[in-house]
mmCIF file of C-alpha atoms and ligand atoms in Angstrom:
data_model
loop_
_atom_site.group_PDB
_atom_site.id
_atom_site.type_symbol
_atom_site.label_atom_id
_atom_site.label_comp_id
_atom_site.label_asym_id
_atom_site.label_seq_id
_atom_site.Cartn_x
_atom_site.Cartn_y
_atom_site.Cartn_z
ATOM 1 C CA MET E 1 37.731 13.367 1.951
ATOM 2 C CA ALA E 2 36.160 16.724 2.740
ATOM 3 C CA ALA E 3 32.654 16.548 4.172
ATOM 4 C CA ASP E 4 31.169 18.522 1.279
ATOM 5 C CA GLU E 5 32.758 16.366 -1.417
ATOM 6 C CA PRO E 6 30.129 14.406 -3.390
ATOM 7 C CA LYS E 7 29.778 10.799 -2.324
ATOM 8 C CA PHE E 8 29.290 8.223 -5.067
ATOM 9 C CA THR E 9 27.931 4.704 -4.736
ATOM 10 C CA LEU E 10 28.178 2.336 -7.684
ATOM 11 C CA ILE E 11 26.130 -0.863 -7.504
ATOM 12 C CA LYS E 12 26.246 -3.706 -10.010
ATOM 13 C CA ALA E 13 24.053 -6.764 -10.599
ATOM 14 C CA ASP E 14 23.210 -9.249 -13.336
ATOM 15 C CA ARG E 15 20.106 -7.246 -14.222
ATOM 16 C CA LEU E 16 18.216 -4.021 -13.553
ATOM 17 C CA ILE E 17 14.497 -3.330 -13.952
ATOM 18 C CA ASP E 18 13.769 0.392 -14.037
ATOM 19 C CA GLY E 19 10.038 0.195 -13.248
ATOM 20 C CA VAL E 20 8.907 1.608 -16.573
ATOM 21 C CA GLY E 21 8.227 -1.783 -18.100
ATOM 22 C CA GLU E 22 11.063 -1.842 -20.622
ATOM 23 C CA ALA E 23 13.199 -4.967 -20.982
ATOM 24 C CA PRO E 24 15.691 -5.330 -18.140
ATOM 25 C CA ILE E 25 19.278 -4.153 -18.559
ATOM 26 C CA GLU E 26 21.600 -7.179 -18.375
ATOM 27 C CA GLY E 27 24.965 -6.790 -16.627
ATOM 28 C CA ALA E 28 23.706 -3.558 -15.117
ATOM 29 C CA ALA E 29 25.160 -0.781 -13.011
ATOM 30 C CA LEU E 30 23.553 2.115 -11.174
ATOM 31 C CA LEU E 31 25.501 5.135 -9.967
ATOM 32 C CA MET E 32 24.247 7.281 -7.106
ATOM 33 C CA GLU E 33 25.613 10.644 -6.039
ATOM 34 C CA ASP E 34 24.535 11.563 -2.516
ATOM 35 C CA SER E 35 20.740 11.062 -2.507
ATOM 36 C CA GLU E 36 20.203 10.914 -6.275
ATOM 37 C CA ILE E 37 20.588 8.480 -9.140
ATOM 38 C CA VAL E 38 23.023 9.917 -11.701
ATOM 39 C CA GLU E 39 23.439 7.119 -14.208
ATOM 40 C CA ILE E 40 22.023 3.731 -15.163
ATOM 41 C CA GLY E 41 23.375 1.421 -17.845
ATOM 42 C CA ARG E 42 25.612 -1.500 -18.634
ATOM 43 C CA GLN E 43 28.538 -2.118 -16.297
ATOM 44 C CA ALA E 44 31.101 -1.211 -18.956
ATOM 45 C CA ASP E 45 29.510 2.193 -19.506
ATOM 46 C CA VAL E 46 28.736 3.431 -15.998
ATOM 47 C CA ARG E 47 31.529 4.776 -13.831
ATOM 48 C CA ALA E 48 32.099 7.478 -11.234
ATOM 49 C CA PRO E 49 34.078 10.594 -12.303
ATOM 50 C CA ASP E 50 37.877 10.086 -12.236
ATOM 51 C CA GLY E 51 39.349 10.663 -8.797
ATOM 52 C CA ALA E 52 35.949 10.726 -7.056
ATOM 53 C CA SER E 53 35.420 8.829 -3.830
ATOM 54 C CA VAL E 54 33.204 5.861 -4.672
ATOM 55 C CA THR E 55 31.810 2.902 -2.771
ATOM 56 C CA GLU E 56 31.354 -0.049 -5.106
ATOM 57 C CA VAL E 57 29.235 -3.154 -4.493
ATOM 58 C CA ASP E 58 28.819 -6.020 -6.961
ATOM 59 C CA TYR E 59 25.719 -8.093 -6.105
ATOM 60 C CA GLY E 60 26.275 -10.728 -8.816
ATOM 61 C CA ASP E 61 23.185 -12.849 -9.526
ATOM 62 C CA ALA E 62 20.694 -10.293 -8.307
ATOM 63 C CA THR E 63 18.317 -7.679 -9.698
ATOM 64 C CA ILE E 64 18.295 -3.948 -9.027
ATOM 65 C CA VAL E 65 14.718 -2.662 -8.896
ATOM 66 C CA PRO E 66 13.043 0.523 -7.670
ATOM 67 C CA GLY E 67 12.283 0.605 -3.946
ATOM 68 C CA LEU E 68 8.779 -0.866 -3.672
ATOM 69 C CA VAL E 69 5.696 1.316 -3.216
ATOM 70 C CA ASP E 70 2.927 -0.074 -0.993
ATOM 71 C CA CYS E 71 -0.126 2.137 -1.505
ATOM 72 C CA HIS E 72 -2.038 0.762 1.494
ATOM 73 C CA THR E 73 -0.806 0.346 5.068
ATOM 74 C CA HIS E 74 -2.226 0.737 8.573
ATOM 75 C CA LEU E 75 0.861 1.365 10.676
ATOM 76 C CA CYS E 76 -0.719 1.374 14.110
ATOM 77 C CA ALA E 77 -2.032 -2.201 13.794
ATOM 78 C CA PRO E 78 0.083 -5.089 15.130
ATOM 79 C CA GLY E 79 -0.738 -7.571 12.324
ATOM 80 C CA ASP E 80 -1.556 -10.371 14.776
ATOM 81 C CA GLY E 81 -5.322 -10.477 14.230
ATOM 82 C CA THR E 82 -6.233 -7.770 16.744
ATOM 83 C CA VAL E 83 -9.339 -6.034 15.385
ATOM 84 C CA GLY E 84 -9.533 -2.293 14.827
ATOM 85 C CA ASP E 85 -12.127 -1.722 17.569
ATOM 86 C CA GLU E 86 -9.602 -3.133 20.092
ATOM 87 C CA ILE E 87 -6.575 -1.303 18.663
ATOM 88 C CA ALA E 88 -8.532 1.936 19.055
ATOM 89 C CA LYS E 89 -8.611 1.399 22.853
ATOM 90 C CA GLU E 90 -4.804 1.626 23.124
ATOM 91 C CA ARG E 91 -3.006 4.778 24.210
ATOM 92 C CA HIS E 92 -1.835 6.939 21.303
ATOM 93 C CA GLN E 93 1.765 6.758 22.583
ATOM 94 C CA ILE E 94 1.741 2.953 22.392
ATOM 95 C CA LEU E 95 0.275 3.105 18.892
ATOM 96 C CA LEU E 96 3.031 5.509 17.847
ATOM 97 C CA LEU E 97 5.667 3.026 19.046
ATOM 98 C CA GLN E 98 3.858 0.216 17.207
ATOM 99 C CA ALA E 99 3.785 2.356 14.059
ATOM 100 C CA ALA E 100 7.516 3.135 14.342
ATOM 101 C CA LYS E 101 8.321 -0.555 14.705
ATOM 102 C CA ASN E 102 6.201 -1.431 11.659
ATOM 103 C CA ALA E 103 7.722 1.382 9.583
ATOM 104 C CA ARG E 104 11.199 -0.008 10.213
ATOM 105 C CA THR E 105 10.162 -3.569 9.319
ATOM 106 C CA ILE E 106 8.505 -2.312 6.125
ATOM 107 C CA LEU E 107 11.590 -0.346 5.038
ATOM 108 C CA HIS E 108 13.850 -3.313 5.719
ATOM 109 C CA SER E 109 11.673 -5.466 3.438
ATOM 110 C CA GLY E 110 12.460 -3.191 0.479
ATOM 111 C CA VAL E 111 9.404 -0.929 0.567
ATOM 112 C CA THR E 112 10.728 2.631 0.432
ATOM 113 C CA THR E 113 7.404 4.455 -0.042
ATOM 114 C CA ILE E 114 4.033 3.817 1.546
ATOM 115 C CA ARG E 115 0.639 5.424 1.514
ATOM 116 C CA GLU E 116 -0.779 5.183 5.004
ATOM 117 C CA ASN E 117 -4.510 4.495 4.921
ATOM 118 C CA GLY E 118 -5.514 5.522 8.383
ATOM 119 C CA ALA E 119 -4.348 5.411 11.979
ATOM 120 C CA MET E 120 -5.329 6.810 15.340
ATOM 121 C CA GLY E 121 -5.389 10.566 15.912
ATOM 122 C CA GLN E 122 -2.093 12.147 14.905
ATOM 123 C CA VAL E 123 0.047 8.991 15.076
ATOM 124 C CA THR E 124 1.159 9.025 11.441
ATOM 125 C CA ILE E 125 1.625 12.807 11.398
ATOM 126 C CA ASN E 126 4.039 12.441 14.326
ATOM 127 C CA LEU E 127 5.774 9.394 12.875
ATOM 128 C CA LYS E 128 6.339 11.116 9.535
ATOM 129 C CA GLU E 129 7.883 14.082 11.364
ATOM 130 C CA GLY E 130 9.910 11.717 13.562
ATOM 131 C CA ILE E 131 11.350 9.964 10.499
ATOM 132 C CA ARG E 132 12.151 13.362 8.938
ATOM 133 C CA ARG E 133 14.077 14.318 12.094
ATOM 134 C CA GLY E 134 15.912 10.992 12.192
ATOM 135 C CA LEU E 135 14.190 9.882 15.422
ATOM 136 C CA ALA E 136 12.750 6.815 13.716
ATOM 137 C CA VAL E 137 13.515 4.711 10.650
ATOM 138 C CA GLY E 138 10.931 4.191 7.949
ATOM 139 C CA PRO E 139 9.874 4.638 4.338
ATOM 140 C CA LYS E 140 8.777 7.861 2.692
ATOM 141 C CA MET E 141 5.192 8.317 3.888
ATOM 142 C CA VAL E 142 2.139 9.697 2.141
ATOM 143 C CA ILE E 143 -0.479 10.091 4.845
ATOM 144 C CA CYS E 144 -4.199 10.705 5.277
ATOM 145 C CA ALA E 145 -3.794 10.874 9.088
ATOM 146 C CA ARG E 146 -7.335 9.561 9.667
ATOM 147 C CA PRO E 147 -9.979 8.294 7.263
ATOM 148 C CA ILE E 148 -13.212 10.295 7.164
ATOM 149 C CA ALA E 149 -16.150 8.142 8.317
ATOM 150 C CA ILE E 150 -19.833 8.640 9.118
ATOM 151 C CA THR E 151 -20.831 8.472 12.787
ATOM 152 C CA GLY E 152 -20.423 4.806 13.701
ATOM 153 C CA GLY E 153 -18.818 4.164 10.310
ATOM 154 C CA HIS E 154 -15.763 2.063 9.481
ATOM 155 C CA MET E 155 -12.640 3.329 11.281
ATOM 156 C CA GLY E 156 -14.544 6.232 12.784
ATOM 157 C CA TYR E 157 -12.730 5.260 15.997
ATOM 158 C CA TRP E 158 -9.535 6.911 14.711
ATOM 159 C CA GLY E 159 -11.217 10.265 15.258
ATOM 160 C CA SER E 160 -12.744 11.693 12.077
ATOM 161 C CA GLU E 161 -16.494 10.955 12.230
ATOM 162 C CA VAL E 162 -18.633 13.480 10.345
ATOM 163 C CA ASP E 163 -22.189 13.819 9.083
ATOM 164 C CA GLY E 164 -23.543 16.132 6.416
ATOM 165 C CA PRO E 165 -21.842 17.859 3.481
ATOM 166 C CA TRP E 166 -20.435 20.814 5.425
ATOM 167 C CA GLU E 167 -19.038 18.759 8.282
ATOM 168 C CA ALA E 168 -17.442 16.503 5.678
ATOM 169 C CA ARG E 169 -15.934 19.473 3.878
ATOM 170 C CA ALA E 170 -14.697 20.963 7.155
ATOM 171 C CA GLU E 171 -12.991 17.685 8.102
ATOM 172 C CA VAL E 172 -11.051 17.734 4.818
ATOM 173 C CA ARG E 173 -9.828 21.245 5.638
ATOM 174 C CA LYS E 174 -8.919 20.177 9.157
ATOM 175 C CA LEU E 175 -6.954 17.110 8.013
ATOM 176 C CA LEU E 176 -5.067 19.135 5.411
ATOM 177 C CA LYS E 177 -4.224 21.721 8.077
ATOM 178 C CA GLU E 178 -2.895 18.944 10.333
ATOM 179 C CA GLY E 179 -0.647 17.616 7.572
ATOM 180 C CA ALA E 180 -2.607 15.081 5.500
ATOM 181 C CA ASP E 181 -1.225 14.494 1.995
ATOM 182 C CA TYR E 182 -4.434 12.981 0.607
ATOM 183 C CA ILE E 183 -7.954 12.222 1.801
ATOM 184 C CA LYS E 184 -9.124 8.710 2.690
ATOM 185 C CA ILE E 185 -12.826 8.010 2.998
ATOM 186 C CA THR E 186 -14.658 4.943 4.272
ATOM 187 C CA ALA E 187 -17.540 4.926 1.779
ATOM 188 C CA THR E 188 -19.025 1.678 3.116
ATOM 189 C CA GLY E 189 -18.962 -0.131 6.418
ATOM 190 C CA GLY E 190 -16.183 -2.585 7.196
ATOM 191 C CA SER E 191 -14.945 -4.722 10.061
ATOM 192 C CA THR E 192 -15.843 -1.970 12.554
ATOM 193 C CA ARG E 193 -18.511 -3.416 14.873
ATOM 194 C CA THR E 194 -20.961 -0.543 14.449
ATOM 195 C CA SER E 195 -20.796 -0.684 10.651
ATOM 196 C CA ASP E 196 -22.042 -2.988 7.869
ATOM 197 C CA PRO E 197 -19.496 -3.845 5.154
ATOM 198 C CA ASN E 198 -22.271 -4.615 2.667
ATOM 199 C CA ARG E 199 -23.840 -1.161 2.844
ATOM 200 C CA ALA E 200 -22.806 2.297 1.686
ATOM 201 C CA SER E 201 -22.137 4.905 4.372
ATOM 202 C CA PHE E 202 -21.872 8.479 3.050
ATOM 203 C CA THR E 203 -24.433 9.900 0.636
ATOM 204 C CA VAL E 204 -23.210 10.946 -2.799
ATOM 205 C CA GLU E 205 -23.693 14.576 -1.747
ATOM 206 C CA GLU E 206 -21.373 14.113 1.240
ATOM 207 C CA LEU E 207 -18.807 12.306 -0.920
ATOM 208 C CA ARG E 208 -18.952 15.035 -3.564
ATOM 209 C CA ASN E 209 -18.231 17.665 -0.918
ATOM 210 C CA ILE E 210 -15.204 15.707 0.259
ATOM 211 C CA THR E 211 -13.737 15.093 -3.208
ATOM 212 C CA GLU E 212 -14.429 18.642 -4.362
ATOM 213 C CA GLU E 213 -12.688 20.086 -1.318
ATOM 214 C CA ALA E 214 -9.728 17.706 -1.708
ATOM 215 C CA HIS E 215 -9.385 18.336 -5.433
ATOM 216 C CA ASN E 216 -9.638 22.103 -4.850
ATOM 217 C CA ALA E 217 -6.598 21.730 -2.617
ATOM 218 C CA GLY E 218 -4.835 19.616 -5.267
ATOM 219 C CA VAL E 219 -4.827 16.386 -3.298
ATOM 220 C CA LEU E 220 -6.051 12.902 -4.226
ATOM 221 C CA THR E 221 -8.863 10.879 -2.670
ATOM 222 C CA ALA E 222 -9.225 7.150 -1.997
ATOM 223 C CA ALA E 223 -12.189 5.257 -0.615
ATOM 224 C CA HIS E 224 -12.724 1.955 1.176
ATOM 225 C CA CYS E 225 -15.578 0.247 -0.750
ATOM 226 C CA THR E 226 -16.870 -3.227 0.100
ATOM 227 C CA SER E 227 -20.336 -2.816 -1.386
ATOM 228 C CA ALA E 228 -21.528 -2.244 -4.960
ATOM 229 C CA GLN E 229 -23.543 0.804 -3.889
ATOM 230 C CA GLY E 230 -20.426 2.248 -2.252
ATOM 231 C CA VAL E 231 -18.403 1.812 -5.450
ATOM 232 C CA GLN E 232 -21.194 3.441 -7.453
ATOM 233 C CA ASN E 233 -21.432 6.393 -5.029
ATOM 234 C CA CYS E 234 -17.667 6.927 -5.197
ATOM 235 C CA LEU E 235 -17.683 6.899 -8.994
ATOM 236 C CA ASP E 236 -20.522 9.467 -8.919
ATOM 237 C CA ALA E 237 -18.370 11.611 -6.615
ATOM 238 C CA GLU E 238 -15.171 11.182 -8.682
ATOM 239 C CA VAL E 239 -13.050 9.472 -6.047
ATOM 240 C CA ASP E 240 -9.563 8.763 -7.491
ATOM 241 C CA MET E 241 -8.899 5.304 -6.019
ATOM 242 C CA ILE E 242 -11.358 2.558 -5.151
ATOM 243 C CA ILE E 243 -10.005 0.320 -2.392
ATOM 244 C CA HIS E 244 -11.138 -3.330 -2.072
ATOM 245 C CA CYS E 245 -13.743 -2.784 -4.829
ATOM 246 C CA VAL E 246 -16.126 -5.514 -3.741
ATOM 247 C CA PHE E 247 -19.496 -5.628 -5.521
ATOM 248 C CA ASN E 248 -21.566 -6.929 -2.623
ATOM 249 C CA GLU E 249 -25.299 -6.364 -2.195
ATOM 250 C CA PRO E 250 -26.779 -5.468 1.235
ATOM 251 C CA ASP E 251 -27.545 -9.177 1.828
ATOM 252 C CA GLY E 252 -23.845 -9.980 1.413
ATOM 253 C CA LYS E 253 -24.180 -11.627 -2.020
ATOM 254 C CA PHE E 254 -21.436 -10.830 -4.492
ATOM 255 C CA THR E 255 -22.747 -9.662 -7.865
ATOM 256 C CA ASP E 256 -21.012 -9.235 -11.206
ATOM 257 C CA ARG E 257 -21.311 -5.604 -12.095
ATOM 258 C CA PRO E 258 -20.111 -5.097 -15.668
ATOM 259 C CA ASP E 259 -21.703 -1.634 -15.558
ATOM 260 C CA LEU E 260 -19.485 -0.594 -12.629
ATOM 261 C CA ILE E 261 -16.399 -2.126 -14.269
ATOM 262 C CA GLU E 262 -17.139 -0.073 -17.364
ATOM 263 C CA ARG E 263 -17.473 3.045 -15.238
ATOM 264 C CA LEU E 264 -14.163 2.321 -13.457
ATOM 265 C CA ILE E 265 -12.444 2.198 -16.863
ATOM 266 C CA GLU E 266 -14.206 5.344 -18.091
ATOM 267 C CA ALA E 267 -13.230 7.206 -14.923
ATOM 268 C CA ASP E 268 -9.616 5.964 -15.253
ATOM 269 C CA ALA E 269 -9.840 5.144 -11.542
ATOM 270 C CA TRP E 270 -7.233 3.063 -9.741
ATOM 271 C CA VAL E 271 -8.299 -0.107 -7.956
ATOM 272 C CA ASN E 272 -6.406 -1.489 -4.963
ATOM 273 C CA PRO E 273 -8.000 -4.900 -4.420
ATOM 274 C CA THR E 274 -6.221 -6.070 -1.176
ATOM 275 C CA LEU E 275 -6.373 -9.837 -1.732
ATOM 276 C CA HIS E 276 -3.711 -11.209 0.607
ATOM 277 C CA VAL E 277 -5.242 -9.791 3.794
ATOM 278 C CA THR E 278 -7.979 -12.460 3.479
ATOM 279 C CA ARG E 279 -5.447 -15.178 2.597
ATOM 280 C CA ALA E 280 -3.405 -14.220 5.681
ATOM 281 C CA ALA E 281 -6.461 -14.746 7.881
ATOM 282 C CA ILE E 282 -7.168 -18.103 6.221
ATOM 283 C CA SER E 283 -3.562 -19.279 6.789
ATOM 284 C CA ASN E 284 -3.737 -18.260 10.428
ATOM 285 C CA TRP E 285 -6.990 -20.143 11.013
ATOM 286 C CA GLU E 286 -5.637 -23.207 9.222
ATOM 287 C CA GLU E 287 -2.589 -23.206 11.484
ATOM 288 C CA ARG E 288 -4.845 -22.892 14.503
ATOM 289 C CA ARG E 289 -6.906 -25.818 13.273
ATOM 290 C CA GLN E 290 -3.702 -27.931 13.324
ATOM 291 C CA THR E 291 -2.621 -26.867 16.808
ATOM 292 C CA GLU E 292 -5.814 -26.438 18.815
ATOM 293 C CA GLY E 293 -8.698 -27.405 16.536
ATOM 294 C CA LEU E 294 -11.642 -25.238 15.486
ATOM 295 C CA THR E 295 -15.248 -25.122 16.676
ATOM 296 C CA LYS E 296 -18.083 -25.788 14.181
ATOM 297 C CA GLU E 297 -18.750 -22.041 13.938
ATOM 298 C CA GLN E 298 -15.082 -21.333 13.293
ATOM 299 C CA GLU E 299 -14.971 -24.033 10.592
ATOM 300 C CA ALA E 300 -17.981 -22.426 8.910
ATOM 301 C CA ASP E 301 -16.304 -19.028 9.176
ATOM 302 C CA LEU E 302 -13.113 -20.389 7.617
ATOM 303 C CA ASP E 303 -15.082 -21.919 4.734
ATOM 304 C CA GLY E 304 -16.780 -18.570 4.211
ATOM 305 C CA GLN E 305 -13.429 -16.783 4.035
ATOM 306 C CA LYS E 306 -12.116 -19.307 1.513
ATOM 307 C CA ARG E 307 -15.167 -18.822 -0.711
ATOM 308 C CA GLU E 308 -14.816 -15.063 -0.365
ATOM 309 C CA LEU E 309 -11.173 -15.154 -1.449
ATOM 310 C CA GLU E 310 -11.992 -17.308 -4.466
ATOM 311 C CA THR E 311 -14.757 -14.906 -5.511
ATOM 312 C CA ARG E 312 -12.488 -11.910 -5.057
ATOM 313 C CA VAL E 313 -9.613 -13.402 -7.082
ATOM 314 C CA LYS E 314 -12.069 -14.204 -9.910
ATOM 315 C CA SER E 315 -13.504 -10.699 -9.781
ATOM 316 C CA VAL E 316 -10.050 -9.074 -9.882
ATOM 317 C CA ALA E 317 -9.033 -11.383 -12.757
ATOM 318 C CA ASN E 318 -12.117 -10.222 -14.631
ATOM 319 C CA MET E 319 -11.331 -6.552 -13.943
ATOM 320 C CA ILE E 320 -7.745 -7.073 -15.146
ATOM 321 C CA ASP E 321 -9.071 -8.672 -18.365
ATOM 322 C CA GLN E 322 -11.375 -5.706 -18.949
ATOM 323 C CA GLY E 323 -8.521 -3.222 -18.469
ATOM 324 C CA VAL E 324 -9.119 -1.796 -14.990
ATOM 325 C CA LYS E 325 -5.940 -0.232 -13.562
ATOM 326 C CA MET E 326 -4.766 -2.385 -10.624
ATOM 327 C CA VAL E 327 -2.233 -1.379 -7.993
ATOM 328 C CA ALA E 328 -0.614 -3.270 -5.167
ATOM 329 C CA GLY E 329 -1.422 -2.089 -1.664
ATOM 330 C CA SER E 330 -1.104 -4.604 1.128
ATOM 331 C CA ASP E 331 -3.549 -3.314 3.785
ATOM 332 C CA SER E 332 -0.943 -4.622 6.269
ATOM 333 C CA PRO E 333 -0.472 -4.866 9.161
ATOM 334 C CA TRP E 334 -4.280 -5.003 9.240
ATOM 335 C CA GLY E 335 -5.860 -8.217 10.514
ATOM 336 C CA TYR E 336 -3.412 -11.115 10.304
ATOM 337 C CA TYR E 337 -1.295 -9.545 7.559
ATOM 338 C CA ALA E 338 2.130 -9.047 9.193
ATOM 339 C CA PRO E 339 4.183 -5.965 8.238
ATOM 340 C CA GLY E 340 7.103 -6.349 5.812
ATOM 341 C CA GLU E 341 5.298 -8.919 3.640
ATOM 342 C CA PHE E 342 4.131 -6.669 0.787
ATOM 343 C CA ILE E 343 5.343 -9.196 -1.808
ATOM 344 C CA TYR E 344 2.411 -11.459 -0.878
ATOM 345 C CA GLU E 345 -0.009 -8.898 -2.330
ATOM 346 C CA MET E 346 2.083 -8.617 -5.513
ATOM 347 C CA GLU E 347 1.981 -12.436 -5.725
ATOM 348 C CA MET E 348 -1.806 -12.355 -5.401
ATOM 349 C CA LEU E 349 -2.037 -9.930 -8.331
ATOM 350 C CA GLU E 350 0.087 -12.375 -10.327
ATOM 351 C CA ARG E 351 -2.325 -15.132 -9.315
ATOM 352 C CA ALA E 352 -5.231 -12.950 -10.506
ATOM 353 C CA GLY E 353 -3.651 -12.646 -13.942
ATOM 354 C CA LEU E 354 -1.002 -9.921 -14.020
ATOM 355 C CA THR E 355 2.256 -10.982 -15.660
ATOM 356 C CA SER E 356 5.265 -10.902 -13.330
ATOM 357 C CA SER E 357 6.434 -7.792 -15.144
ATOM 358 C CA ASP E 358 3.076 -6.060 -14.584
ATOM 359 C CA ALA E 359 2.936 -7.223 -10.956
ATOM 360 C CA MET E 360 6.336 -5.519 -10.521
ATOM 361 C CA LEU E 361 4.908 -2.319 -11.996
ATOM 362 C CA ALA E 362 1.795 -2.604 -9.801
ATOM 363 C CA GLY E 363 4.124 -2.528 -6.788
ATOM 364 C CA THR E 364 6.433 0.200 -8.107
ATOM 365 C CA SER E 365 5.676 2.781 -10.814
ATOM 366 C CA TRP E 366 1.895 2.218 -11.098
ATOM 367 C CA SER E 367 1.537 2.339 -7.357
ATOM 368 C CA ALA E 368 3.602 5.545 -7.233
ATOM 369 C CA ALA E 369 1.453 7.106 -9.965
ATOM 370 C CA SER E 370 -1.737 6.105 -8.155
ATOM 371 C CA ILE E 371 -0.677 7.997 -5.024
ATOM 372 C CA GLY E 372 0.763 11.009 -6.834
ATOM 373 C CA VAL E 373 4.486 10.462 -6.170
ATOM 374 C CA SER E 374 5.733 9.479 -9.643
ATOM 375 C CA ASP E 375 8.281 12.266 -9.555
ATOM 376 C CA SER E 376 10.110 10.733 -6.580
ATOM 377 C CA SER E 377 9.187 7.048 -6.237
ATOM 378 C CA GLY E 378 8.589 3.842 -8.160
ATOM 379 C CA LEU E 379 11.125 4.046 -10.940
ATOM 380 C CA LEU E 380 14.841 4.265 -11.504
ATOM 381 C CA ALA E 381 16.058 7.146 -13.650
ATOM 382 C CA PRO E 382 18.799 9.777 -13.522
ATOM 383 C CA GLY E 383 17.852 12.750 -11.364
ATOM 384 C CA ARG E 384 15.479 10.754 -9.161
ATOM 385 C CA ARG E 385 15.786 9.989 -5.489
ATOM 386 C CA ALA E 386 17.907 6.847 -5.097
ATOM 387 C CA ASP E 387 15.394 4.528 -3.425
ATOM 388 C CA VAL E 388 16.567 1.120 -4.571
ATOM 389 C CA LEU E 389 16.002 -2.539 -3.744
ATOM 390 C CA VAL E 390 18.530 -5.223 -4.641
ATOM 391 C CA ALA E 391 17.003 -8.703 -4.594
ATOM 392 C CA GLY E 392 18.414 -12.126 -5.436
ATOM 393 C CA GLY E 393 17.325 -13.900 -8.617
ATOM 394 C CA ASP E 394 15.012 -12.557 -11.307
ATOM 395 C CA PRO E 395 11.545 -11.167 -10.392
ATOM 396 C CA LEU E 396 10.434 -11.389 -14.033
ATOM 397 C CA GLY E 397 10.298 -15.138 -13.457
ATOM 398 C CA GLY E 398 7.954 -14.526 -10.503
ATOM 399 C CA VAL E 399 7.825 -11.635 -8.044
ATOM 400 C CA LYS E 400 8.569 -14.088 -5.226
ATOM 401 C CA ALA E 401 12.278 -13.452 -6.045
ATOM 402 C CA LEU E 402 11.845 -10.122 -4.231
ATOM 403 C CA TRP E 403 11.639 -11.935 -0.877
ATOM 404 C CA ASP E 404 15.414 -12.423 -1.094
ATOM 405 C CA VAL E 405 16.427 -8.889 -0.067
ATOM 406 C CA ARG E 406 20.156 -8.287 -0.530
ATOM 407 C CA ASP E 407 20.159 -4.575 0.244
ATOM 408 C CA VAL E 408 17.910 -1.543 0.429
ATOM 409 C CA TYR E 409 19.041 1.991 -0.384
ATOM 410 C CA GLN E 410 17.052 4.969 0.827
ATOM 411 C CA ALA E 411 17.906 8.325 -0.742
ATOM 412 C CA GLY E 412 21.303 6.896 -1.716
ATOM 413 C CA GLN E 413 22.103 5.538 1.738
ATOM 414 C CA ARG E 414 22.467 1.792 2.262
ATOM 415 C CA VAL E 415 19.957 0.849 4.978
ATOM 416 C CA GLU E 416 21.592 -0.945 7.905
ATOM 417 C CA ARG E 417 19.229 -3.886 8.493
ATOM 418 C CA GLY E 418 21.253 -5.661 11.183
ATOM 419 C CA VAL E 419 22.178 -9.304 11.355
ATOM 420 C CA ARG E 420 19.556 -11.671 9.936
HETATM 421 ZN ZN1 ZN S 501 -7.246 -0.583 4.822
#
């Protein structure tokens, strides 16, 4: 075969879910030509042109779905419980290697697109370029490079601390010049030692300057919000995605805020609740209790985390009922949330009330729409980039079926995942 001859791959499985929410195609086939999908349909109807060179794989009892889209990662974290303040002390070169390792694990798990929510310095800018050059293996990346924080604010240690409207605006320009695809803001404190998760950080004026500058450049914004005031400030400043979306008061008490829920719906904002990251911490502590026991303080801390998770699941269930647009973003490998386990977050959205079909969409086409990559990621259709996951069983009976990865295709190429 001549090198410039088109290369076809025909894959078959018992069913195919295209990511649009229609009923699955039974006895399905998907034809790829080089990096693109050319045809989707029933096995009897889809075939490569006569005489063309075609690789054919029949996966049998499996489902063909779009490559998953995780709208929230932190690639330079190890996912073993190391806190951000400590990660920030590592050399950038080590963090780049950590990020490359995570990117590979994430791709192998079936996630073919991620939105990176903040890493040290230029780590993700370099990794994205490295993947483009074939120096590293990983998903398609949408990056913010570094989140914008106030001085001492959450994740300010990655290198983008600013104060005042003009400094904030200038940092947006700087990040875009460096290669950011969207702008991430930490609008409240978080786990960062010098910050308070229950209090807002930027003023509305500062936030408005950031979103205006980003929107002027045609890019989206997303904000970390773990306090009610932070959510309110971000809605005032027209931030596109609210991350975590916790309605805590400065004293740490969670409040029901029907007014803010109404505003989220009015604004048509996306919410990325990040539920599993807390569950991952709880599981880790419970394991440690078995092996080495916990101190009284640690027991109290564990109880607190369990109560927090329960409150959060209830709050997300309520938001889903009211019609808030939810997307799946893992936050991994932050905290104890290991990379390559995105399905856990999709399972948590199921637990909070999404149907399995909607949880699939939250981790594919909705997630892609929320990060502005609908034209390339999150659904299967002719003419689109062939990013495909083949998983055993049927995810419409529970997204946990997606754990059974049979194969991953990235831009039409079967990903070599090694022996497992
Ligand atoms: Zn995060």
